[in-house]
Tab-separated table of C-alpha atoms and ligand atoms in Angstrom:
chain	number	residue	atom	x	y	z
A	1428	UNK	CA	27.533	22.862	-38.699
A	1429	UNK	CA	26.348	20.047	-40.928
A	1430	UNK	CA	23.150	18.367	-39.718
A	1431	UNK	CA	23.640	14.832	-38.465
A	1432	UNK	CA	22.250	12.047	-40.621
A	1433	UNK	CA	19.840	9.824	-38.682
A	1434	UNK	CA	18.731	7.655	-41.609
A	1435	UNK	CA	20.208	4.441	-40.186
A	1436	UNK	CA	18.434	4.979	-36.885
A	1437	UNK	CA	15.094	5.738	-38.579
A	1438	UNK	CA	15.536	2.697	-40.840
A	1439	UNK	CA	16.213	0.495	-37.810
A	1440	UNK	CA	12.919	1.709	-36.332
A	1441	UNK	CA	11.115	0.502	-39.468
A	1442	UNK	CA	10.191	3.970	-40.723
A	1443	UNK	CA	9.395	4.917	-44.296
A	1444	UNK	CA	12.388	7.169	-45.040
A	1445	UNK	CA	10.968	8.767	-48.165
A	1446	UNK	CA	7.631	9.670	-46.595
A	1447	UNK	CA	9.440	10.856	-43.474
A	1448	UNK	CA	11.702	13.130	-45.485
A	1449	UNK	CA	8.580	14.689	-47.006
A	1450	UNK	CA	7.132	15.279	-43.537
A	1451	UNK	CA	10.343	16.853	-42.202
A	1452	UNK	CA	10.487	19.199	-45.189
A	1453	UNK	CA	6.944	20.446	-44.560
A	1454	UNK	CA	7.531	20.766	-40.816
A	1455	UNK	CA	10.820	22.610	-41.155
A	1456	UNK	CA	9.233	25.249	-43.373
A	1457	UNK	CA	6.130	25.571	-41.181
A	1458	UNK	CA	8.334	25.991	-38.096
A	1459	UNK	CA	10.465	28.660	-39.620
A	1460	UNK	CA	7.448	30.581	-41.038
A	1461	UNK	CA	5.494	30.351	-37.796
A	1462	UNK	CA	8.080	30.684	-35.048
A	1463	UNK	CA	11.312	32.135	-36.376
A	1464	UNK	CA	9.462	35.017	-38.048
A	1465	UNK	CA	8.218	36.319	-34.655
A	1466	UNK	CA	9.669	39.547	-33.278
A	1467	UNK	CA	11.090	40.147	-29.764
A	1468	UNK	CA	11.328	36.471	-28.857
A	1469	UNK	CA	12.974	35.710	-25.511
A	1470	UNK	CA	16.517	34.357	-25.903
A	1471	UNK	CA	15.487	31.312	-23.836
A	1472	UNK	CA	13.375	30.112	-26.777
A	1473	UNK	CA	16.684	29.113	-28.381
A	1474	UNK	CA	16.484	25.880	-26.375
A	1475	UNK	CA	13.027	25.139	-27.790
A	1476	UNK	CA	14.238	25.915	-31.323
A	1477	UNK	CA	17.065	23.443	-30.796
A	1478	UNK	CA	14.723	20.777	-29.416
A	1479	UNK	CA	12.416	21.229	-32.401
A	1480	UNK	CA	15.289	21.046	-34.872
A	1481	UNK	CA	16.223	17.690	-33.302
A	1482	UNK	CA	12.744	16.458	-32.439
A	1483	UNK	CA	13.076	13.394	-34.699
A	1484	UNK	CA	16.868	13.210	-34.243
A	1485	UNK	CA	18.659	13.705	-30.960
A	1486	UNK	CA	15.633	13.007	-28.738
A	1487	UNK	CA	14.937	9.759	-30.603
A	1488	UNK	CA	18.607	8.832	-30.297
A	1489	UNK	CA	18.238	9.314	-26.527
A	1490	UNK	CA	15.220	6.998	-26.511
A	1491	UNK	CA	17.009	4.376	-28.601
A	1492	UNK	CA	20.073	4.505	-26.315
A	1493	UNK	CA	17.875	4.265	-23.203
A	1494	UNK	CA	16.171	1.189	-24.634
A	1495	UNK	CA	19.570	-0.424	-25.258
A	1496	UNK	CA	20.257	0.050	-21.535
A	1497	UNK	CA	17.002	-1.750	-20.707
A	1498	UNK	CA	14.657	1.191	-20.145
A	1499	UNK	CA	11.201	1.076	-21.739
A	1500	UNK	CA	9.453	3.776	-23.731
A	1501	UNK	CA	5.726	4.217	-23.147
A	1502	UNK	CA	3.568	6.256	-25.531
A	1503	UNK	CA	0.411	8.043	-24.410
A	1504	UNK	CA	-2.391	9.999	-26.060
A	1505	UNK	CA	-4.154	11.639	-23.186
A	1506	UNK	CA	-3.772	13.578	-19.953
A	1507	UNK	CA	-5.468	10.815	-17.987
A	1508	UNK	CA	-2.389	8.584	-18.190
A	1509	UNK	CA	-0.274	9.510	-15.153
A	1510	UNK	CA	3.294	10.215	-16.188
A	1511	UNK	CA	4.341	9.633	-12.556
A	1512	UNK	CA	3.595	5.899	-12.798
A	1513	UNK	CA	5.677	5.557	-15.957
A	1514	UNK	CA	8.633	7.499	-14.506
A	1515	UNK	CA	8.489	5.549	-11.223
A	1516	UNK	CA	9.258	2.382	-13.214
A	1517	UNK	CA	12.283	4.135	-14.750
A	1518	UNK	CA	10.484	4.156	-18.106
A	1519	UNK	CA	10.191	7.152	-20.464
A	1520	UNK	CA	6.846	8.739	-21.244
A	1521	UNK	CA	6.204	10.281	-24.666
A	1522	UNK	CA	3.056	12.003	-25.897
A	1523	UNK	CA	1.929	10.632	-29.253
A	1524	UNK	CA	-1.022	12.809	-30.259
A	1525	UNK	CA	-0.356	14.102	-33.726
A	1526	UNK	CA	-1.206	17.507	-35.096
A	1527	UNK	CA	-0.554	17.296	-38.835
A	1528	UNK	CA	-2.496	16.217	-41.878
A	1529	UNK	CA	-0.209	13.351	-42.843
A	1530	UNK	CA	-1.103	9.760	-43.685
A	1531	UNK	CA	-4.755	10.837	-43.764
A	1532	UNK	CA	-5.572	8.757	-46.850
A	1533	UNK	CA	-4.175	5.668	-45.140
A	1534	UNK	CA	-6.078	6.472	-41.956
A	1535	UNK	CA	-9.299	6.847	-43.926
A	1536	UNK	CA	-8.911	3.280	-45.194
A	1537	UNK	CA	-9.378	2.027	-41.628
A	1538	UNK	CA	-11.395	4.814	-39.975
A	1539	UNK	CA	-14.568	6.675	-41.020
A	1540	UNK	CA	-13.841	9.905	-42.877
A	1541	UNK	CA	-15.836	11.896	-40.343
A	1542	UNK	CA	-13.356	11.153	-37.569
A	1543	UNK	CA	-11.595	14.120	-35.942
A	1544	UNK	CA	-8.254	15.187	-37.442
A	1545	UNK	CA	-6.326	14.387	-34.265
A	1546	UNK	CA	-7.340	10.721	-34.360
A	1547	UNK	CA	-6.819	10.422	-38.122
A	1548	UNK	CA	-3.417	11.993	-37.650
A	1549	UNK	CA	-2.112	9.581	-35.017
A	1550	UNK	CA	-3.413	6.572	-36.924
A	1551	UNK	CA	-2.110	8.064	-40.199
A	1552	UNK	CA	1.359	8.703	-38.713
A	1553	UNK	CA	1.551	5.071	-37.617
A	1554	UNK	CA	0.335	3.660	-40.943
A	1555	UNK	CA	2.617	5.937	-42.956
A	1556	UNK	CA	5.648	5.011	-40.813
A	1557	UNK	CA	6.656	8.633	-40.192
A	1558	UNK	CA	6.595	8.949	-36.394
A	1559	UNK	CA	9.825	7.785	-34.723
A	1560	UNK	CA	8.209	8.186	-31.285
A	1561	UNK	CA	5.518	5.608	-31.890
A	1562	UNK	CA	8.073	3.306	-33.522
A	1563	UNK	CA	10.341	3.599	-30.476
A	1564	UNK	CA	7.541	2.642	-28.049
A	1565	UNK	CA	7.456	-0.644	-26.167
A	1566	UNK	CA	3.831	-0.026	-25.256
A	1567	UNK	CA	1.166	2.507	-26.184
A	1568	UNK	CA	-1.520	3.426	-23.659
A	1569	UNK	CA	-4.930	4.420	-24.935
A	1570	UNK	CA	-8.007	5.397	-22.957
A	1571	UNK	CA	-11.774	5.303	-23.164
A	1572	UNK	CA	-12.322	9.043	-23.421
A	1573	UNK	CA	-14.273	10.204	-26.491
A	1574	UNK	CA	-15.982	7.576	-28.657
A	1575	UNK	CA	-13.626	8.265	-31.555
A	1576	UNK	CA	-10.495	7.529	-29.562
A	1577	UNK	CA	-12.066	4.608	-27.720
A	1578	UNK	CA	-12.907	2.833	-30.988
A	1579	UNK	CA	-9.754	3.975	-32.806
A	1580	UNK	CA	-7.588	2.055	-30.311
A	1581	UNK	CA	-9.246	-1.168	-31.493
A	1582	UNK	CA	-7.851	-0.369	-34.941
A	1583	UNK	CA	-4.555	1.012	-33.655
A	1584	UNK	CA	-3.876	-2.107	-31.557
A	1585	UNK	CA	-3.526	-4.092	-34.789
A	1586	UNK	CA	-0.357	-2.123	-35.532
A	1587	UNK	CA	1.238	-1.456	-32.116
A	1588	UNK	CA	1.103	-3.090	-28.662
A	1589	UNK	CA	-1.686	-1.159	-26.945
A	1590	UNK	CA	-3.136	-1.137	-23.446
A	1591	UNK	CA	-6.439	0.687	-22.942
A	1592	UNK	CA	-7.216	2.411	-19.659
A	1593	UNK	CA	-10.880	2.817	-18.752
A	1594	UNK	CA	-11.694	6.443	-17.957
A	1595	UNK	CA	-15.152	6.914	-16.377
A	1596	UNK	CA	-17.366	9.681	-17.760
A	1597	UNK	CA	-18.807	10.832	-14.440
A	1598	UNK	CA	-17.227	11.727	-11.105
A	1599	UNK	CA	-19.510	9.995	-8.595
A	1600	UNK	CA	-18.005	7.964	-5.721
A	1601	UNK	CA	-18.365	4.661	-7.614
A	1602	UNK	CA	-16.623	6.243	-10.650
A	1603	UNK	CA	-13.719	7.172	-8.373
A	1604	UNK	CA	-13.568	3.529	-7.212
A	1605	UNK	CA	-13.489	2.308	-10.822
A	1606	UNK	CA	-10.816	4.875	-11.682
A	1607	UNK	CA	-8.655	3.895	-8.715
A	1608	UNK	CA	-8.870	0.260	-9.787
A	1609	UNK	CA	-7.811	1.285	-13.301
A	1610	UNK	CA	-4.790	3.072	-11.826
A	1611	UNK	CA	-3.875	-0.229	-10.131
A	1612	UNK	CA	-4.364	-2.145	-13.387
A	1613	UNK	CA	-2.123	0.364	-15.202
A	1614	UNK	CA	0.505	0.075	-12.456
A	1615	UNK	CA	0.473	-3.717	-12.859
A	1616	UNK	CA	0.904	-3.410	-16.623
A	1617	UNK	CA	3.796	-0.967	-16.285
A	1618	UNK	CA	5.456	-3.290	-13.746
A	1619	UNK	CA	5.016	-6.226	-16.104
A	1620	UNK	CA	6.503	-4.376	-19.101
A	1621	UNK	CA	9.433	-2.870	-17.211
A	1622	UNK	CA	10.105	-5.754	-14.814
A	1623	UNK	CA	10.250	-3.184	-11.985
A	1624	UNK	CA	8.290	-3.063	-8.735
A	1625	UNK	CA	6.853	0.365	-8.096
A	1626	UNK	CA	7.994	1.253	-4.595
A	1627	UNK	CA	6.702	4.166	-2.509
A	1628	UNK	CA	10.142	5.808	-2.811
A	1629	UNK	CA	10.183	5.556	-6.612
A	1630	UNK	CA	6.644	6.913	-6.814
A	1631	UNK	CA	7.489	9.822	-4.516
A	1632	UNK	CA	10.526	10.731	-6.596
A	1633	UNK	CA	8.461	10.580	-9.795
A	1634	UNK	CA	5.725	12.746	-8.262
A	1635	UNK	CA	8.346	15.314	-7.291
A	1636	UNK	CA	9.795	15.339	-10.825
A	1637	UNK	CA	6.399	15.882	-12.458
A	1638	UNK	CA	5.300	18.418	-9.819
A	1639	UNK	CA	8.491	20.403	-10.486
A	1640	UNK	CA	7.729	20.407	-14.213
A	1641	UNK	CA	4.169	21.606	-13.582
A	1642	UNK	CA	5.410	24.289	-11.178
A	1643	UNK	CA	7.742	25.649	-13.864
A	1644	UNK	CA	4.790	25.800	-16.263
A	1645	UNK	CA	2.633	27.503	-13.606
A	1646	UNK	CA	5.393	30.083	-13.229
A	1647	UNK	CA	5.362	30.659	-16.980
A	1648	UNK	CA	1.563	31.056	-16.939
A	1649	UNK	CA	1.688	33.630	-14.138
A	1650	UNK	CA	4.194	35.725	-16.080
A	1651	UNK	CA	1.845	35.814	-19.070
A	1652	UNK	CA	-0.626	37.830	-17.000
A	1653	UNK	CA	1.618	40.889	-17.472
A	1654	UNK	CA	0.745	43.585	-19.995
A	1655	UNK	CA	2.740	43.769	-22.223
A	1656	UNK	CA	2.892	39.978	-22.420
A	1657	UNK	CA	6.535	38.880	-22.120
A	1658	UNK	CA	6.158	35.862	-24.439
A	1659	UNK	CA	3.892	35.022	-27.359
A	1660	UNK	CA	1.094	32.480	-27.225
A	1661	UNK	CA	2.774	30.568	-30.037
A	1662	UNK	CA	5.979	30.141	-28.054
A	1663	UNK	CA	4.007	29.221	-24.937
A	1664	UNK	CA	2.044	26.625	-26.904
A	1665	UNK	CA	5.299	25.210	-28.226
A	1666	UNK	CA	6.610	24.865	-24.662
A	1667	UNK	CA	3.443	23.004	-23.707
A	1668	UNK	CA	3.806	20.725	-26.729
A	1669	UNK	CA	7.493	19.974	-26.069
A	1670	UNK	CA	6.821	19.009	-22.442
A	1671	UNK	CA	5.232	15.786	-23.745
A	1672	UNK	CA	8.475	14.720	-25.484
A	1673	UNK	CA	11.428	16.150	-23.634
A	1674	UNK	CA	13.310	14.771	-20.656
A	1675	UNK	CA	11.305	16.179	-17.707
A	1676	UNK	CA	14.261	17.237	-15.529
A	1677	UNK	CA	16.112	19.012	-18.355
A	1678	UNK	CA	12.885	20.624	-19.572
A	1679	UNK	CA	12.061	21.946	-16.077
A	1680	UNK	CA	15.489	23.509	-15.720
A	1681	UNK	CA	15.273	25.185	-19.136
A	1682	UNK	CA	11.767	26.543	-18.526
A	1683	UNK	CA	12.822	27.954	-15.156
A	1684	UNK	CA	15.775	29.676	-16.874
A	1685	UNK	CA	13.374	31.077	-19.467
A	1686	UNK	CA	11.094	32.304	-16.668
A	1687	UNK	CA	14.044	34.144	-15.066
A	1688	UNK	CA	14.429	35.996	-18.346
A	1689	UNK	CA	10.682	36.667	-18.564
A	1690	UNK	CA	10.645	38.043	-15.009
A	1691	UNK	CA	13.267	40.537	-16.068
A	1692	UNK	CA	11.184	41.430	-19.135
A	1693	UNK	CA	8.103	41.986	-17.003
A	1694	UNK	CA	10.095	44.234	-14.639
A	1695	UNK	CA	11.314	46.268	-17.628
A	1696	UNK	CA	7.846	46.262	-19.224
A	1697	UNK	CA	9.350	44.650	-22.323
A	1698	UNK	CA	6.919	42.531	-24.291
A	1699	UNK	CA	6.370	40.647	-27.519
A	1700	UNK	CA	3.668	43.139	-28.451
A	1701	UNK	CA	2.897	46.652	-27.133
A	1702	UNK	CA	0.820	47.078	-23.966
A	1703	UNK	CA	-2.849	47.264	-24.839
A	1704	UNK	CA	-2.642	44.630	-27.612
A	1705	UNK	CA	-5.877	42.568	-27.595
A	1706	UNK	CA	-5.411	39.602	-25.244
A	1707	UNK	CA	-6.960	36.281	-26.190
A	1708	UNK	CA	-7.607	33.114	-24.232
A	1709	UNK	CA	-7.764	30.028	-26.453
A	1710	UNK	CA	-10.046	27.310	-25.097
A	1711	UNK	CA	-11.142	23.889	-26.288
A	1712	UNK	CA	-9.570	20.951	-28.111
A	1713	UNK	CA	-5.901	20.108	-27.653
A	1714	UNK	CA	-3.362	21.419	-30.164
A	1715	UNK	CA	-0.840	18.626	-30.571
A	1716	UNK	CA	2.441	19.470	-32.324
A	1717	UNK	CA	2.687	20.656	-35.076
A	1718	UNK	CA	-0.839	22.061	-34.970
A	1719	UNK	CA	-0.084	25.808	-34.912
A	1720	UNK	CA	-2.626	27.022	-37.451
A	1721	UNK	CA	-5.156	28.899	-35.316
A	1722	UNK	CA	-2.707	30.507	-32.828
A	1723	UNK	CA	-0.589	31.612	-35.760
A	1724	UNK	CA	-3.606	33.258	-37.402
A	1725	UNK	CA	-4.641	34.936	-34.128
A	1726	UNK	CA	-1.216	36.378	-33.369
A	1727	UNK	CA	-0.369	37.316	-36.959
A	1728	UNK	CA	-3.698	39.221	-36.962
A	1729	UNK	CA	-2.413	41.487	-34.192
A	1730	UNK	CA	-3.492	39.856	-30.918
A	1731	UNK	CA	-1.509	38.107	-28.223
A	1732	UNK	CA	-2.612	34.791	-26.728
A	1733	UNK	CA	-2.263	34.881	-22.952
A	1734	UNK	CA	-3.498	31.424	-21.999
A	1735	UNK	CA	-4.571	28.024	-23.316
A	1736	UNK	CA	-7.525	26.304	-21.660
A	1737	UNK	CA	-6.511	23.054	-23.302
A	1738	UNK	CA	-4.866	19.718	-22.623
A	1739	UNK	CA	-1.788	21.189	-24.286
A	1740	UNK	CA	-1.981	24.046	-21.808
A	1741	UNK	CA	-3.479	24.689	-18.418
A	1742	UNK	CA	-5.996	21.808	-18.355
A	1743	UNK	CA	-2.999	19.519	-18.508
A	1744	UNK	CA	-0.834	21.214	-15.918
A	1745	UNK	CA	-3.406	22.433	-13.379
A	1746	UNK	CA	-2.975	20.918	-9.916
A	1747	UNK	CA	-0.086	19.021	-8.375
A	1748	UNK	CA	-0.134	15.554	-6.845
A	1749	UNK	CA	-0.129	16.244	-3.111
A	1750	UNK	CA	1.819	13.488	-1.355
A	1751	UNK	CA	2.000	15.276	1.991
A	1752	UNK	CA	1.377	12.739	4.754
A	1753	UNK	CA	1.559	9.670	2.510
A	1754	UNK	CA	3.794	6.728	3.392
A	1755	UNK	CA	2.742	3.705	1.355
A	1756	UNK	CA	2.602	3.019	-2.341
A	1757	UNK	CA	-1.189	2.670	-2.188
A	1758	UNK	CA	-1.578	6.038	-0.485
A	1759	UNK	CA	0.528	7.701	-3.172
A	1760	UNK	CA	-1.458	5.978	-5.918
A	1761	UNK	CA	-4.667	7.218	-4.228
A	1762	UNK	CA	-3.378	10.790	-4.490
A	1763	UNK	CA	-2.320	10.301	-8.105
A	1764	UNK	CA	-5.773	8.902	-8.953
A	1765	UNK	CA	-7.446	11.863	-7.210
A	1766	UNK	CA	-5.416	14.462	-9.085
A	1767	UNK	CA	-6.058	12.913	-12.485
A	1768	UNK	CA	-9.799	12.401	-11.953
A	1769	UNK	CA	-9.975	16.142	-11.285
A	1770	UNK	CA	-9.121	16.971	-14.935
A	1771	UNK	CA	-12.064	18.680	-16.631
A	1772	UNK	CA	-12.083	17.102	-20.099
A	1773	UNK	CA	-15.309	17.562	-22.064
A	1774	UNK	CA	-15.851	13.796	-22.140
A	1775	UNK	CA	-17.182	14.132	-18.555
A	1776	UNK	CA	-20.779	14.854	-17.685
A	1777	UNK	CA	-21.622	17.154	-16.057
A	1778	UNK	CA	-18.482	19.216	-16.577
A	1779	UNK	CA	-19.292	22.585	-15.047
A	1780	UNK	CA	-15.801	22.877	-13.499
A	1781	UNK	CA	-14.501	23.587	-16.977
A	1782	UNK	CA	-16.607	26.739	-17.340
A	1783	UNK	CA	-15.421	27.828	-13.893
A	1784	UNK	CA	-11.808	27.322	-14.978
A	1785	UNK	CA	-12.281	29.281	-18.216
A	1786	UNK	CA	-13.835	32.194	-16.307
A	1787	UNK	CA	-11.024	32.097	-13.770
A	1788	UNK	CA	-8.411	32.108	-16.554
A	1789	UNK	CA	-10.067	35.054	-18.320
A	1790	UNK	CA	-9.777	37.039	-15.083
A	1791	UNK	CA	-6.285	35.832	-14.152
A	1792	UNK	CA	-4.745	36.569	-17.546
A	1793	UNK	CA	-6.859	39.683	-18.186
A	1794	UNK	CA	-8.155	38.305	-21.477
A	1795	UNK	CA	-10.350	40.512	-23.666
A	1796	UNK	CA	-11.853	37.608	-25.553
A	1797	UNK	CA	-12.122	33.828	-25.769
A	1798	UNK	CA	-11.567	31.864	-28.954
A	1799	UNK	CA	-13.180	28.443	-28.619
A	1800	UNK	CA	-11.168	26.054	-30.769
A	1801	UNK	CA	-12.953	22.954	-32.008
A	1802	UNK	CA	-11.551	20.236	-34.196
A	1803	UNK	CA	-14.205	19.288	-36.731
A	1804	UNK	CA	-16.160	16.161	-35.651
A	1805	UNK	CA	-15.143	16.563	-32.004
A	1806	UNK	CA	-18.533	16.156	-30.354
A	1807	UNK	CA	-17.513	16.711	-26.693
A	1808	UNK	CA	-15.950	20.157	-27.176
A	1809	UNK	CA	-18.424	21.284	-29.834
A	1810	UNK	CA	-21.296	20.370	-27.507
A	1811	UNK	CA	-19.721	22.315	-24.643
A	1812	UNK	CA	-19.165	25.451	-26.722
A	1813	UNK	CA	-22.726	26.680	-26.163
A	1814	UNK	CA	-22.312	26.615	-22.378
A	1815	UNK	CA	-18.964	28.401	-22.663
A	1816	UNK	CA	-20.481	31.063	-24.947
A	1817	UNK	CA	-23.356	31.677	-22.513
A	1818	UNK	CA	-20.980	31.926	-19.557
A	1819	UNK	CA	-18.769	34.420	-21.426
A	1820	UNK	CA	-21.766	36.455	-22.558
A	1821	UNK	CA	-22.927	36.700	-18.894
A	1822	UNK	CA	-19.546	38.241	-18.112
A	1823	UNK	CA	-19.469	40.481	-21.201
A	1824	UNK	CA	-16.432	38.663	-22.565
A	1825	UNK	CA	-16.106	38.559	-26.350
A	1826	UNK	CA	-16.434	35.022	-27.682
A	1827	UNK	CA	-15.626	33.401	-31.027
A	1828	UNK	CA	-16.092	29.760	-32.035
A	1829	UNK	CA	-13.689	28.360	-34.621
A	1830	UNK	CA	-14.302	24.882	-35.968
A	1831	UNK	CA	-11.598	23.587	-38.261
A	1832	UNK	CA	-9.368	20.659	-39.172
A	1833	UNK	CA	-5.640	20.346	-39.903
A	1834	UNK	CA	-5.889	21.459	-43.544
A	1835	UNK	CA	-4.929	24.969	-44.690
A	1836	UNK	CA	-7.837	25.424	-47.121
A	1837	UNK	CA	-9.864	27.479	-44.638
A	1838	UNK	CA	-6.930	29.607	-43.389
A	1839	UNK	CA	-7.984	32.777	-45.241
A	1840	UNK	CA	-11.584	32.458	-44.063
A	1841	UNK	CA	-10.448	31.897	-40.452
A	1842	UNK	CA	-8.193	34.918	-40.694
A	1843	UNK	CA	-11.073	37.120	-41.848
A	1844	UNK	CA	-13.231	35.963	-38.928
A	1845	UNK	CA	-10.412	36.485	-36.422
A	1846	UNK	CA	-9.696	39.978	-37.784
A	1847	UNK	CA	-13.381	40.924	-37.487
A	1848	UNK	CA	-13.388	39.574	-33.926
A	1849	UNK	CA	-10.320	41.634	-32.999
A	1850	UNK	CA	-11.969	44.735	-34.482
A	1851	UNK	CA	-14.892	44.193	-32.116
A	1852	UNK	CA	-12.506	43.946	-29.173
A	1853	UNK	CA	-10.637	47.096	-30.169
B	2703	BJ8	S1	-8.175	14.814	-21.640
B	2703	BJ8	S2	-9.294	16.459	-24.623
B	2703	BJ8	S3	-6.287	14.504	-24.515
B	2703	BJ8	S4	-9.532	12.997	-24.304
B	2703	BJ8	S5	-10.384	16.304	-30.404
B	2703	BJ8	S6	-9.757	12.862	-29.960
B	2703	BJ8	S7	-11.870	14.640	-27.632
B	2703	BJ8	S8	-12.948	13.934	-30.935
B	2703	BJ8	S9	-8.166	14.771	-27.569
B	2703	BJ8	FE1	-8.394	14.596	-25.401
B	2703	BJ8	FE2	-7.640	13.334	-23.162
B	2703	BJ8	FE3	-9.816	14.852	-23.172
B	2703	BJ8	FE4	-7.473	15.963	-23.388
B	2703	BJ8	FE5	-11.834	13.034	-29.207
B	2703	BJ8	FE6	-12.302	15.609	-29.577
B	2703	BJ8	FE7	-10.780	14.306	-31.271
B	2703	BJ8	FE8	-9.950	14.748	-28.796
């Protein structure tokens, strides 16, 4: 079937068609080399392959059509922005973090060179006019998390309507009060943009939708504890990346169907790699699409990734919003605020829960080693790596730190280090 031509739509969004074509070419090849070359993939990954083949096409068309019907599209960059509040106003939430070295030269004209690749990428995508998601947004929500992002939103707001949410860096009672007031301020902004009043009923329905999505991802995670692992880490990462873009109800249904298939695989002891393959937990900075470099190196070196302690992984999906016993809108917002303040991002101090979660994940997924992934110039996660290494050493868990950016220049060197690490495990 001939691929549909979306040029008119992209042009209407103000994108740079030539630069965008270049990006799609690179992405298409990277996708096919990384994902389609894997062996024993579950058939259910066909849905994800389709979504990825239409990630700048059909999904954007859905957003454009929704906007014509009066719905708003809200872009986010961080786990601390509750999707429930956006959905309750009948708006669409899309994750905008970018995981490719594109538009970097443009980004470096407005940001210091020693800014992390994730920040340079989202600013670069906007300046280069290659991201249809950001162009389809009615509002972008930033947050005061790491210093880089906090200051980058001042620059970013020159190019797109931006609202910045204040995230505290500690979890004392007065921080919780500040955070709850920020949740109210965000709710007011979403109501203003959408022209909708957030009722208790709408909030409850949105909480149920997002809880169902998280439950499907929890189910997937549990299945990955099996040996042999029924699905690769690369495919699992892809699922976690797509959840930020796809329609939540459709995505939940498809992931539950995939889990049915994986349950059958586990029962038959069918896996993506033989039982006894070294099992790795990846921990650290988020891997936004299409950042697949390190997991690809790990799995192509003969290991299987069984969990991601990451925002694009279990840090993002851990914990549901418990609305049991709530009746009013304020009570539901209290519960939403509570759940989100529980996230253990490295921007918090102290952040010992994170080490507890990594240890728990190592045990749950029977990991043989932890690869701590750090994006160069990311101070919060680089600083925390020492504590993680010490905690893993206390438990006799193999540990490897990898600090890198989005470029491919260090791929061979990373591969050598990963192979040596896997030798140690074996
Ligand atoms: S909740 S991890 S998405 S802040 S890699 S930009 S931390 S310098 S992305 Fe994050 Fe929210 Fe935390 Fe998650 Fe800064 Fe580090 Fe860059 Fe980062």
